[in-house]
Coordinates of C-alpha atoms (C1' of nucleotides) in Angstrom, one line a residue:
Chain M
M1 CA -13.6 -27.9 2.2
A2 CA -15.1 -25.2 0.6
K3 CA -18.2 -23.5 1.9
I4 CA -21.1 -22.7 -0.5
L5 CA -24.2 -20.3 0.3
V6 CA -27.1 -21.3 -1.5
V7 CA -30.0 -18.9 -2.5
D8 CA -33.1 -19.8 -3.8
D9 CA -36.6 -19.4 -3.0
D10 CA -38.1 -22.6 -4.0
R11 CA -37.6 -25.2 -1.1
E12 CA -37.5 -28.0 -3.0
L13 CA -34.6 -27.2 -5.5
R14 CA -32.7 -25.2 -2.6
E15 CA -32.7 -28.6 -0.2
N16 CA -32.1 -30.6 -3.2
I17 CA -29.0 -28.5 -4.2
A18 CA -27.8 -28.6 -0.9
E19 CA -28.1 -32.2 -0.2
V20 CA -25.9 -32.7 -3.6
L21 CA -23.5 -30.3 -2.5
T22 CA -23.1 -31.5 0.5
E23 CA -22.7 -35.5 -0.4
A24 CA -19.8 -33.7 -2.5
G25 CA -18.2 -33.0 0.4
F26 CA -18.9 -29.1 0.5
E27 CA -19.9 -27.1 3.6
V28 CA -23.2 -25.6 2.4
L29 CA -25.7 -22.7 4.0
K30 CA -29.1 -22.2 2.6
A31 CA -31.1 -19.0 2.6
E32 CA -34.6 -18.4 1.2
S33 CA -34.2 -14.8 -0.1
G34 CA -31.6 -12.3 -1.1
E35 CA -32.0 -10.9 2.2
K36 CA -31.4 -13.7 3.7
A37 CA -28.1 -14.6 2.2
L38 CA -26.6 -10.9 2.8
Q39 CA -27.3 -11.9 6.6
L40 CA -25.4 -15.1 6.4
L41 CA -22.4 -14.0 4.3
G42 CA -19.7 -14.4 6.4
P43 CA -16.2 -14.3 5.5
A44 CA -15.4 -17.3 5.3
V45 CA -18.3 -18.5 2.5
D46 CA -16.3 -19.1 -1.0
L47 CA -18.9 -19.5 -3.1
V48 CA -22.8 -18.4 -3.7
L49 CA -25.1 -20.3 -5.9
L50 CA -27.8 -17.3 -6.3
D51 CA -31.4 -17.8 -8.1
L52 CA -31.7 -15.1 -10.6
V53 CA -35.8 -14.6 -9.6
M54 CA -37.0 -14.0 -6.3
P55 CA -39.7 -12.2 -4.8
G56 CA -38.2 -9.5 -2.1
M57 CA -34.8 -8.6 -3.4
G58 CA -34.1 -9.9 -6.8
G59 CA -31.1 -11.9 -7.8
M60 CA -29.5 -9.4 -9.5
A61 CA -29.7 -6.7 -6.6
T62 CA -28.7 -9.4 -4.5
L63 CA -25.4 -10.0 -6.7
S64 CA -24.7 -6.1 -6.7
L65 CA -24.7 -6.1 -2.8
L66 CA -22.6 -9.6 -2.6
K67 CA -20.1 -8.2 -4.5
Q68 CA -20.3 -5.0 -3.1
H69 CA -19.8 -6.1 0.3
Q70 CA -17.2 -8.7 -0.4
P71 CA -15.4 -8.2 -4.1
R72 CA -13.6 -11.4 -4.3
L73 CA -16.9 -13.6 -3.4
R74 CA -17.6 -16.1 -6.2
V75 CA -21.1 -16.1 -7.5
I76 CA -23.1 -18.3 -9.9
M77 CA -26.1 -17.1 -10.9
L78 CA -29.2 -19.5 -11.7
T79 CA -31.9 -19.0 -13.8
A80 CA -35.4 -21.2 -15.5
F81 CA -35.5 -18.0 -18.0
A82 CA -32.1 -17.7 -19.3
T83 CA -31.6 -14.7 -21.9
V84 CA -28.7 -12.8 -23.4
E85 CA -29.5 -9.9 -21.8
N86 CA -29.8 -10.9 -18.4
A87 CA -26.4 -13.4 -18.7
V88 CA -24.9 -10.1 -20.0
E89 CA -26.5 -7.7 -17.4
A90 CA -25.2 -10.3 -14.5
M91 CA -21.9 -10.8 -15.7
R92 CA -21.5 -6.9 -16.1
R93 CA -22.4 -7.0 -12.5
G94 CA -20.0 -9.1 -11.8
A95 CA -21.1 -12.8 -11.4
D96 CA -18.5 -15.3 -12.2
D97 CA -20.7 -18.1 -14.1
Y98 CA -24.6 -18.5 -15.2
M99 CA -26.2 -21.4 -15.2
T100 CA -29.7 -22.3 -16.6
K101 CA -32.4 -24.7 -14.9
P102 CA -33.1 -27.4 -15.3
F103 CA -29.2 -28.8 -14.8
K104 CA -27.8 -31.5 -14.2
V105 CA -26.2 -33.0 -11.2
G106 CA -22.7 -33.2 -12.9
D107 CA -22.9 -30.2 -14.7
L108 CA -23.4 -28.5 -11.3
L109 CA -20.5 -29.8 -9.4
M110 CA -18.5 -29.4 -12.5
T111 CA -19.0 -25.4 -12.5
V112 CA -18.9 -25.3 -8.8
R113 CA -15.4 -26.7 -8.7
K114 CA -14.4 -24.9 -11.9
N115 CA -15.0 -21.3 -10.2
L116 CA -13.3 -22.8 -6.9
E117 CA -10.2 -23.8 -9.0
E118 CA -10.1 -20.1 -10.5
A119 CA -10.6 -18.8 -7.0
K120 CA -7.9 -20.4 -5.7
F121 CA -5.0 -20.0 -8.5
Q122 CA -6.6 -16.1 -8.4
E123 CA -5.9 -15.7 -5.1
C124 CA -2.7 -17.2 -4.9
H125 CA -1.7 -14.8 -7.8
L126 CA -3.0 -11.7 -6.1
A127 CA -1.2 -12.7 -3.1
L128 CA 1.9 -12.8 -4.8
D129 CA 1.6 -9.5 -6.5
M130 CA 0.6 -8.1 -3.6
D131 CA 3.1 -9.0 -1.6
Q132 CA 5.8 -8.0 -4.1
T133 CA 4.0 -4.5 -4.6
F134 CA 3.6 -3.9 -0.9
N135 CA 7.3 -4.5 -0.6
C136 CA 7.9 -2.1 -3.1
L137 CA 6.1 0.6 -1.5
S138 CA 7.3 -0.2 1.7
N139 CA 10.7 1.7 1.3
P140 CA 10.5 5.3 1.7
M141 CA 13.3 5.5 -1.2
R142 CA 11.8 3.3 -3.6
R143 CA 8.2 5.7 -3.2
E144 CA 10.4 8.3 -4.0
I145 CA 11.6 7.0 -7.2
L146 CA 8.1 5.6 -8.5
R147 CA 7.0 9.0 -7.7
C148 CA 9.9 11.0 -9.2
I149 CA 9.6 8.8 -11.8
G150 CA 5.9 9.6 -12.0
R151 CA 6.6 13.1 -12.1
E152 CA 8.9 13.4 -14.8
G153 CA 7.6 11.0 -17.5
R154 CA 10.8 9.3 -18.5
I155 CA 14.3 10.0 -16.9
R156 CA 17.9 8.6 -17.2
F157 CA 19.5 7.1 -14.9
M158 CA 22.0 9.8 -13.5
D159 CA 19.4 12.3 -13.8
L160 CA 17.0 10.5 -11.5
A161 CA 19.9 10.0 -8.8
R162 CA 20.4 13.6 -9.1
R163 CA 17.3 14.9 -8.9
L164 CA 16.5 12.9 -5.6
Q165 CA 19.9 13.0 -4.7
I166 CA 21.0 10.2 -3.9
E167 CA 25.1 9.8 -4.1
D168 CA 25.7 6.8 -4.1
H169 CA 24.2 5.5 -7.6
T170 CA 24.3 2.0 -7.1
K171 CA 22.6 2.1 -3.9
M172 CA 19.5 3.8 -6.1
N173 CA 20.2 0.9 -8.5
F174 CA 19.0 -1.5 -6.1
H175 CA 16.0 -0.3 -5.3
L176 CA 15.4 0.5 -9.1
K177 CA 15.6 -2.9 -9.7
L178 CA 13.3 -3.8 -7.4
L179 CA 10.8 -1.6 -8.8
R180 CA 11.5 -3.3 -12.4
E181 CA 10.8 -6.5 -11.1
A182 CA 7.8 -5.7 -9.3
G183 CA 6.4 -4.3 -12.7
L184 CA 6.0 -0.9 -11.8
V185 CA 8.8 0.7 -13.7
A186 CA 10.1 -0.1 -17.2
Q187 CA 12.8 1.0 -19.4
D188 CA 11.8 2.4 -23.0
E189 CA 13.9 2.1 -26.3
R190 CA 16.2 4.6 -25.4
K191 CA 16.7 3.1 -21.9
L192 CA 14.6 5.7 -20.4
Y193 CA 13.0 5.0 -16.9
T194 CA 9.0 5.1 -16.8
L195 CA 6.3 3.9 -15.0
T196 CA 4.3 0.8 -16.2
A197 CA 0.4 1.0 -16.5
E198 CA 0.8 -0.8 -13.1
G199 CA 3.1 1.5 -11.8
R200 CA 0.8 4.4 -12.4
R201 CA -2.1 2.7 -11.1
V202 CA -0.2 2.1 -7.5
I203 CA 1.0 5.7 -7.2
G204 CA -2.5 6.4 -7.6
C205 CA -3.4 4.3 -4.6
M206 CA -0.5 5.7 -2.9
E207 CA -2.0 9.6 -3.3
L208 CA -5.4 8.1 -2.2
L209 CA -3.4 6.4 1.0
A210 CA -1.2 9.9 1.4
H211 CA -4.6 11.5 1.4
T212 CA -6.0 9.1 3.7
L213 CA -3.9 9.3 6.4
N214 CA -3.8 13.2 6.4
P215 CA -7.1 13.9 5.5
K216 CA -6.1 17.8 6.0
V217 CA -3.7 17.7 3.0
Chain J
M1 CA 14.5 27.8 -2.5
A2 CA 11.0 27.4 -2.9
K3 CA 9.5 27.4 -6.4
I4 CA 6.3 30.1 -6.9
L5 CA 4.0 30.2 -10.0
V6 CA 2.2 33.4 -10.1
V7 CA -0.9 33.4 -12.3
D8 CA -3.2 36.5 -13.2
D9 CA -4.0 38.4 -16.3
D10 CA -3.2 41.8 -15.0
R11 CA 0.4 41.8 -16.2
E12 CA 1.1 44.8 -14.4
L13 CA 0.1 43.2 -11.0
R14 CA 1.7 39.8 -12.1
E15 CA 5.1 41.2 -13.3
N16 CA 5.0 43.3 -9.8
I17 CA 4.1 40.4 -7.3
A18 CA 7.0 38.4 -9.2
E19 CA 9.3 40.9 -8.6
V20 CA 8.4 41.2 -4.9
L21 CA 9.0 37.6 -4.8
T22 CA 12.1 37.3 -6.5
E23 CA 13.7 39.7 -4.1
A24 CA 12.6 37.7 -1.7
G25 CA 14.6 34.9 -2.5
F26 CA 11.8 32.7 -4.3
E27 CA 12.1 31.3 -7.5
V28 CA 9.1 32.9 -9.8
L29 CA 7.1 31.6 -12.6
K30 CA 4.5 33.7 -14.3
A31 CA 1.2 32.5 -16.3
E32 CA -1.5 35.0 -17.5
S33 CA -4.1 32.3 -17.5
G34 CA -5.4 29.2 -16.2
E35 CA -4.5 27.2 -19.4
K36 CA -0.7 28.5 -19.2
A37 CA -0.8 27.6 -15.1
L38 CA -1.6 23.9 -16.1
Q39 CA 1.1 24.0 -19.0
L40 CA 4.0 25.2 -16.5
L41 CA 3.0 23.0 -13.5
G42 CA 5.6 21.0 -12.8
P43 CA 6.5 18.3 -10.0
A44 CA 9.0 21.2 -8.6
V45 CA 6.0 24.0 -8.2
D46 CA 5.9 24.4 -4.3
L47 CA 3.2 26.9 -4.2
V48 CA 0.7 28.7 -6.7
L49 CA -0.6 32.5 -6.4
L50 CA -4.0 31.9 -8.4
D51 CA -6.1 35.0 -9.4
L52 CA -9.8 34.6 -8.8
V53 CA -11.3 36.4 -11.9
M54 CA -9.6 35.8 -15.4
P55 CA -10.9 35.5 -18.6
G56 CA -11.0 32.3 -20.4
M57 CA -10.8 29.3 -17.5
G58 CA -11.3 31.3 -14.2
G59 CA -9.5 30.9 -11.1
M60 CA -12.2 28.0 -9.7
A61 CA -12.0 26.1 -11.9
T62 CA -8.1 26.6 -12.5
L63 CA -7.9 25.3 -8.8
S64 CA -9.8 22.6 -9.2
L65 CA -7.3 21.1 -11.9
L66 CA -4.0 22.1 -10.4
K67 CA -5.3 20.1 -6.9
Q68 CA -6.4 17.4 -9.3
H69 CA -3.2 17.0 -10.9
Q70 CA -1.2 17.5 -7.7
P71 CA -3.3 17.3 -4.1
R72 CA -0.9 18.4 -2.0
L73 CA 0.8 21.7 -4.2
R74 CA -0.3 24.9 -2.1
V75 CA -2.6 27.3 -3.6
I76 CA -3.2 30.4 -2.3
M77 CA -6.5 32.8 -4.2
L78 CA -6.2 36.3 -5.0
T79 CA -9.1 38.4 -5.8
A80 CA -10.3 42.0 -5.7
F81 CA -13.9 40.9 -5.3
A82 CA -14.0 39.4 -2.3
T83 CA -17.5 37.6 -0.7
V84 CA -18.0 34.8 2.0
E85 CA -19.5 33.0 -0.7
N86 CA -16.5 32.8 -3.2
A87 CA -14.1 32.1 -0.3
V88 CA -15.5 29.5 1.5
E89 CA -16.3 27.9 -2.6
A90 CA -12.8 28.3 -2.8
M91 CA -11.5 26.4 0.6
R92 CA -13.9 24.2 -0.1
R93 CA -12.4 23.2 -3.9
G94 CA -8.9 22.7 -1.6
A95 CA -7.6 26.5 -2.0
D96 CA -4.9 26.8 1.4
D97 CA -5.3 30.3 1.7
Y98 CA -7.5 33.3 0.4
M99 CA -6.2 37.0 -0.2
T100 CA -7.9 40.2 -1.4
K101 CA -6.8 42.6 -3.6
P102 CA -5.4 45.0 -3.2
F103 CA -2.6 43.5 -0.5
K104 CA 0.3 45.0 1.3
V105 CA 3.7 43.5 0.4
G106 CA 4.6 42.1 3.6
D107 CA 1.3 40.0 4.2
L108 CA 1.6 38.9 0.7
L109 CA 5.3 37.5 1.8
M110 CA 3.8 36.4 5.3
T111 CA 1.1 34.6 3.7
V112 CA 3.3 33.0 1.5
R113 CA 5.6 31.8 3.8
K114 CA 3.3 30.9 5.9
N115 CA 1.7 28.3 3.5
L116 CA 5.3 27.2 2.9
E117 CA 6.2 26.3 6.1
E118 CA 2.9 24.7 6.7
A119 CA 3.2 22.7 3.5
K120 CA 6.9 21.4 4.9
F121 CA 5.4 20.6 8.3
Q122 CA 3.1 18.3 6.7
E123 CA 5.2 16.5 4.1
C124 CA 7.1 15.7 7.1
H125 CA 4.0 14.5 9.0
L126 CA 2.9 12.7 6.3
A127 CA 6.3 10.8 5.5
L128 CA 6.1 9.5 9.1
D129 CA 2.9 8.2 8.7
M130 CA 3.2 6.5 5.1
D131 CA 6.4 4.7 6.4
Q132 CA 4.8 3.5 9.4
T133 CA 1.6 2.4 7.5
F134 CA 3.7 0.8 4.3
N135 CA 5.7 -0.8 6.7
C136 CA 3.2 -2.8 8.5
L137 CA 1.2 -3.4 4.9
S138 CA 4.2 -4.9 3.6
N139 CA 4.0 -8.1 5.8
P140 CA 1.6 -10.6 4.7
M141 CA 1.1 -11.6 8.0
R142 CA 0.0 -8.2 9.1
R143 CA -2.3 -7.5 6.1
E144 CA -4.3 -11.1 7.0
I145 CA -4.8 -10.1 10.6
L146 CA -5.9 -6.7 9.9
R147 CA -8.2 -8.1 6.8
C148 CA -9.2 -10.5 9.8
I149 CA -10.1 -8.2 12.0
G150 CA -11.9 -6.0 9.5
R151 CA -14.0 -9.0 8.7
E152 CA -15.1 -9.9 12.0
G153 CA -15.3 -6.4 13.5
R154 CA -14.1 -7.1 17.3
I155 CA -12.4 -10.4 17.7
R156 CA -10.6 -11.9 20.8
F157 CA -6.7 -12.6 20.9
M158 CA -6.8 -16.6 20.4
D159 CA -9.8 -16.5 18.1
L160 CA -7.4 -14.1 15.9
A161 CA -4.9 -16.9 16.2
R162 CA -7.3 -19.7 15.6
R163 CA -8.7 -18.0 12.6
L164 CA -5.5 -17.3 10.8
Q165 CA -4.4 -20.9 11.9
I166 CA -1.1 -19.4 13.5
E167 CA 0.2 -22.1 15.9
D168 CA 2.6 -19.7 17.9
H169 CA 0.9 -17.0 19.3
T170 CA 3.8 -14.5 20.4
K171 CA 4.3 -14.6 16.7
M172 CA 0.8 -13.1 16.0
N173 CA 1.3 -11.1 18.9
F174 CA 4.6 -9.5 17.2
H175 CA 2.5 -8.1 14.2
L176 CA -0.5 -7.1 16.1
K177 CA 2.0 -5.1 18.2
L178 CA 2.9 -3.3 14.9
L179 CA -0.6 -2.8 14.1
R180 CA -1.4 -0.9 17.0
E181 CA 1.5 1.2 17.0
A182 CA 0.9 2.0 13.9
G183 CA -2.9 3.1 14.8
L184 CA -4.3 0.6 12.5
V185 CA -5.7 -1.5 15.2
A186 CA -7.0 -1.1 18.6
Q187 CA -8.3 -2.5 22.0
D188 CA -11.7 -2.2 23.1
E189 CA -12.7 -2.2 26.7
R190 CA -13.3 -5.7 26.7
K191 CA -9.7 -6.0 25.2
L192 CA -11.0 -7.5 22.2
Y193 CA -9.4 -6.1 19.0
T194 CA -11.0 -3.7 16.7
L195 CA -9.8 -1.6 13.9
T196 CA -9.7 2.0 13.9
A197 CA -10.8 4.5 11.5
E198 CA -7.5 4.8 10.4
G199 CA -7.3 0.9 10.1
R200 CA -11.1 0.8 8.3
R201 CA -9.4 3.5 5.5
V202 CA -6.7 1.5 4.9
I203 CA -8.3 -2.1 4.4
G204 CA -10.1 0.3 1.8
C205 CA -7.1 0.8 0.2
M206 CA -5.8 -2.2 0.1
E207 CA -8.7 -3.5 -1.6
L208 CA -8.6 -0.8 -4.1
L209 CA -4.6 -2.0 -5.1
A210 CA -5.7 -5.4 -5.1
H211 CA -8.4 -4.7 -7.4
T212 CA -5.8 -2.8 -9.5
L213 CA -3.5 -4.9 -9.3
N214 CA -5.6 -8.2 -10.7
P215 CA -8.5 -6.3 -12.4
K216 CA -10.0 -9.5 -13.4
V217 CA -10.9 -10.5 -9.7
Chain L
dG1 C1' -7.0 -26.1 45.7
dT2 C1' -5.1 -27.8 40.9
dC3 C1' -4.8 -27.2 36.2
dA4 C1' -5.4 -25.4 31.7
dT5 C1' -6.3 -21.6 28.7
dC6 C1' -5.8 -16.7 27.8
dG7 C1' -2.8 -12.8 27.1
dG8 C1' 1.0 -11.2 27.1
dT9 C1' 6.8 -9.7 27.3
dG10 C1' 11.3 -10.2 26.6
dA11 C1' 16.0 -11.8 24.7
dA12 C1' 18.7 -15.1 21.7
dG13 C1' 19.0 -16.6 17.0
dA14 C1' 17.6 -17.1 12.0
dA15 C1' 16.2 -14.5 7.9
dA16 C1' 15.7 -11.1 5.1
dA17 C1' 16.7 -6.3 3.5
dC18 C1' 19.7 -2.9 2.8
dT19 C1' 24.3 -0.7 2.2
dT20 C1' 28.7 -0.3 0.4
dC21 C1' 32.5 -1.4 -2.3
dC22 C1' 34.9 -3.0 -6.2
dC23 C1' 34.8 -3.9 -10.9
dG24 C1' 33.5 -3.9 -15.9
dG25 C1' 31.4 -2.7 -20.6
dG26 C1' 30.4 1.0 -23.7
dA27 C1' 29.4 5.5 -25.0
dA28 C1' 31.3 9.9 -25.8
dT29 C1' 35.0 13.3 -25.2
dC30 C1' 39.3 15.0 -26.2
Chain H
dG1 C1' 44.0 5.7 -28.9
dA2 C1' 43.3 7.2 -23.7
dT3 C1' 40.2 9.2 -20.7
dT4 C1' 36.2 9.8 -18.8
dC5 C1' 31.6 9.8 -17.8
dC6 C1' 26.8 6.6 -17.8
dC7 C1' 24.8 2.3 -16.5
dG8 C1' 24.7 -1.1 -14.1
dG9 C1' 26.2 -6.3 -11.8
dG10 C1' 28.0 -9.1 -8.0
dA11 C1' 29.5 -9.8 -3.1
dA12 C1' 30.4 -9.0 1.2
dG13 C1' 28.8 -6.8 5.3
dT14 C1' 25.8 -4.6 8.3
dT15 C1' 21.3 -3.5 9.7
dT16 C1' 16.2 -4.4 10.1
dT17 C1' 13.1 -7.5 10.8
dC18 C1' 11.0 -11.8 11.8
dT19 C1' 10.6 -16.0 14.6
dT20 C1' 11.5 -19.0 18.1
dC21 C1' 12.0 -19.9 22.9
dA22 C1' 11.1 -19.9 27.7
dC23 C1' 8.9 -17.3 31.1
dC24 C1' 5.0 -15.1 33.7
dG25 C1' 0.5 -13.1 35.7
dA26 C1' -4.6 -13.7 35.4
dT27 C1' -8.6 -15.8 34.6
dG28 C1' -11.7 -19.4 34.9
dA29 C1' -13.0 -24.3 35.5
dC30 C1' -12.9 -28.0 37.9

DNA sequence: GTCATCGGTGAAGAAAACTTCCCGGGAATC
DNA sequence: GATTCCCGGGAAGTTTTCTTCACCGATGAC
């Protein structure tokens, strides 16, 4: 079952929430401050319930640090003093949801479950995308094709083959197809091959990785 | 043969250099300003000879833009007013070499050839590294292993297997071996698995790519 | 000692990825 | 109308990668 970290300086509320969650079958960790929360944060934590107003490091700062350290962590903000500004600020900093105290037990559980579901769904989709993308990039010829299209902007099938000195165009076609299926390359109205927005971003990452592997260059 | 872009506002010098390079068998493009150079810059250009002092956009600014647009492009700065400060600044901005005017024709050709050779060499090494790295990342299990080691910092073989719920440890060993061979994972003195510096950088790129693929997360 | 667990190696088989070959429709050229 | 080049599909064959299985020495517990 999912692991939830409850961060609140109000001992009573913290224990109450923890109890409710434990009864609902979740594994619960407790922290009375942002500092403590960051210490407790392990890879196994799936979701954080974070009080906005706390002595010491406030909830907002904690939120930023949590997200910085583990971008895919789900964080739900809790506060007794809800304002639009705070809510917007929290969401901008990457909070996934926002609840105002006091709340009903049912609402809490619902919100928690909803966010865990969303996380699972996104994780799943992301894994698929990553798979496809990395599989594409794992092949040198496909990387070359991607880069070449990136340089040329838009290019015809045969020109691409000539540019890359691939004698057998059906071979290139095979790889091009995979690139299209991965959503990195597309054809425009005149059948010219171009990069998709995603393709451009991926090339950016590739260049970064190249730079990473060989800092001298 | 290699393609070289000569950028200098002094028409005579520009033509002279171009002629020398052409005679030496290079393909030469000419630009009288930084702006023009950026326009002419195509994927096929291998090396740029760039005057430091030019009206309009100076050589330093041009250098930054060239490198920004095409990080692996070789750029050799030329200047009549050589100072240590300028040289250092240029190298910090990514210039690959630095020549003071006037220079001998032989020196110019030597420097150009040396830099082209270096570029070729690095390109070759980089391609090898990229291959190995991408091949590693193309497999979901290897990505999981990498991430898990990253989270844990240092971890024992069997603990890793349990953490990832891999029942057959020989299977994991297979992938772990590949990660070690790619230089992303290493073993410390107590046989605990840890990330190498390169491994950490690669994880950073992976996270970026994940973010790229799924901006919502 | 005896036994279980840890941390591997190596080889055979299964699965996936890649290459090659053959084909066909459409556009352009003669 | 015939021919040639462009762009691509599909299937068989080949290579690479991945999984599984059998085994082994070391270490530590009992």
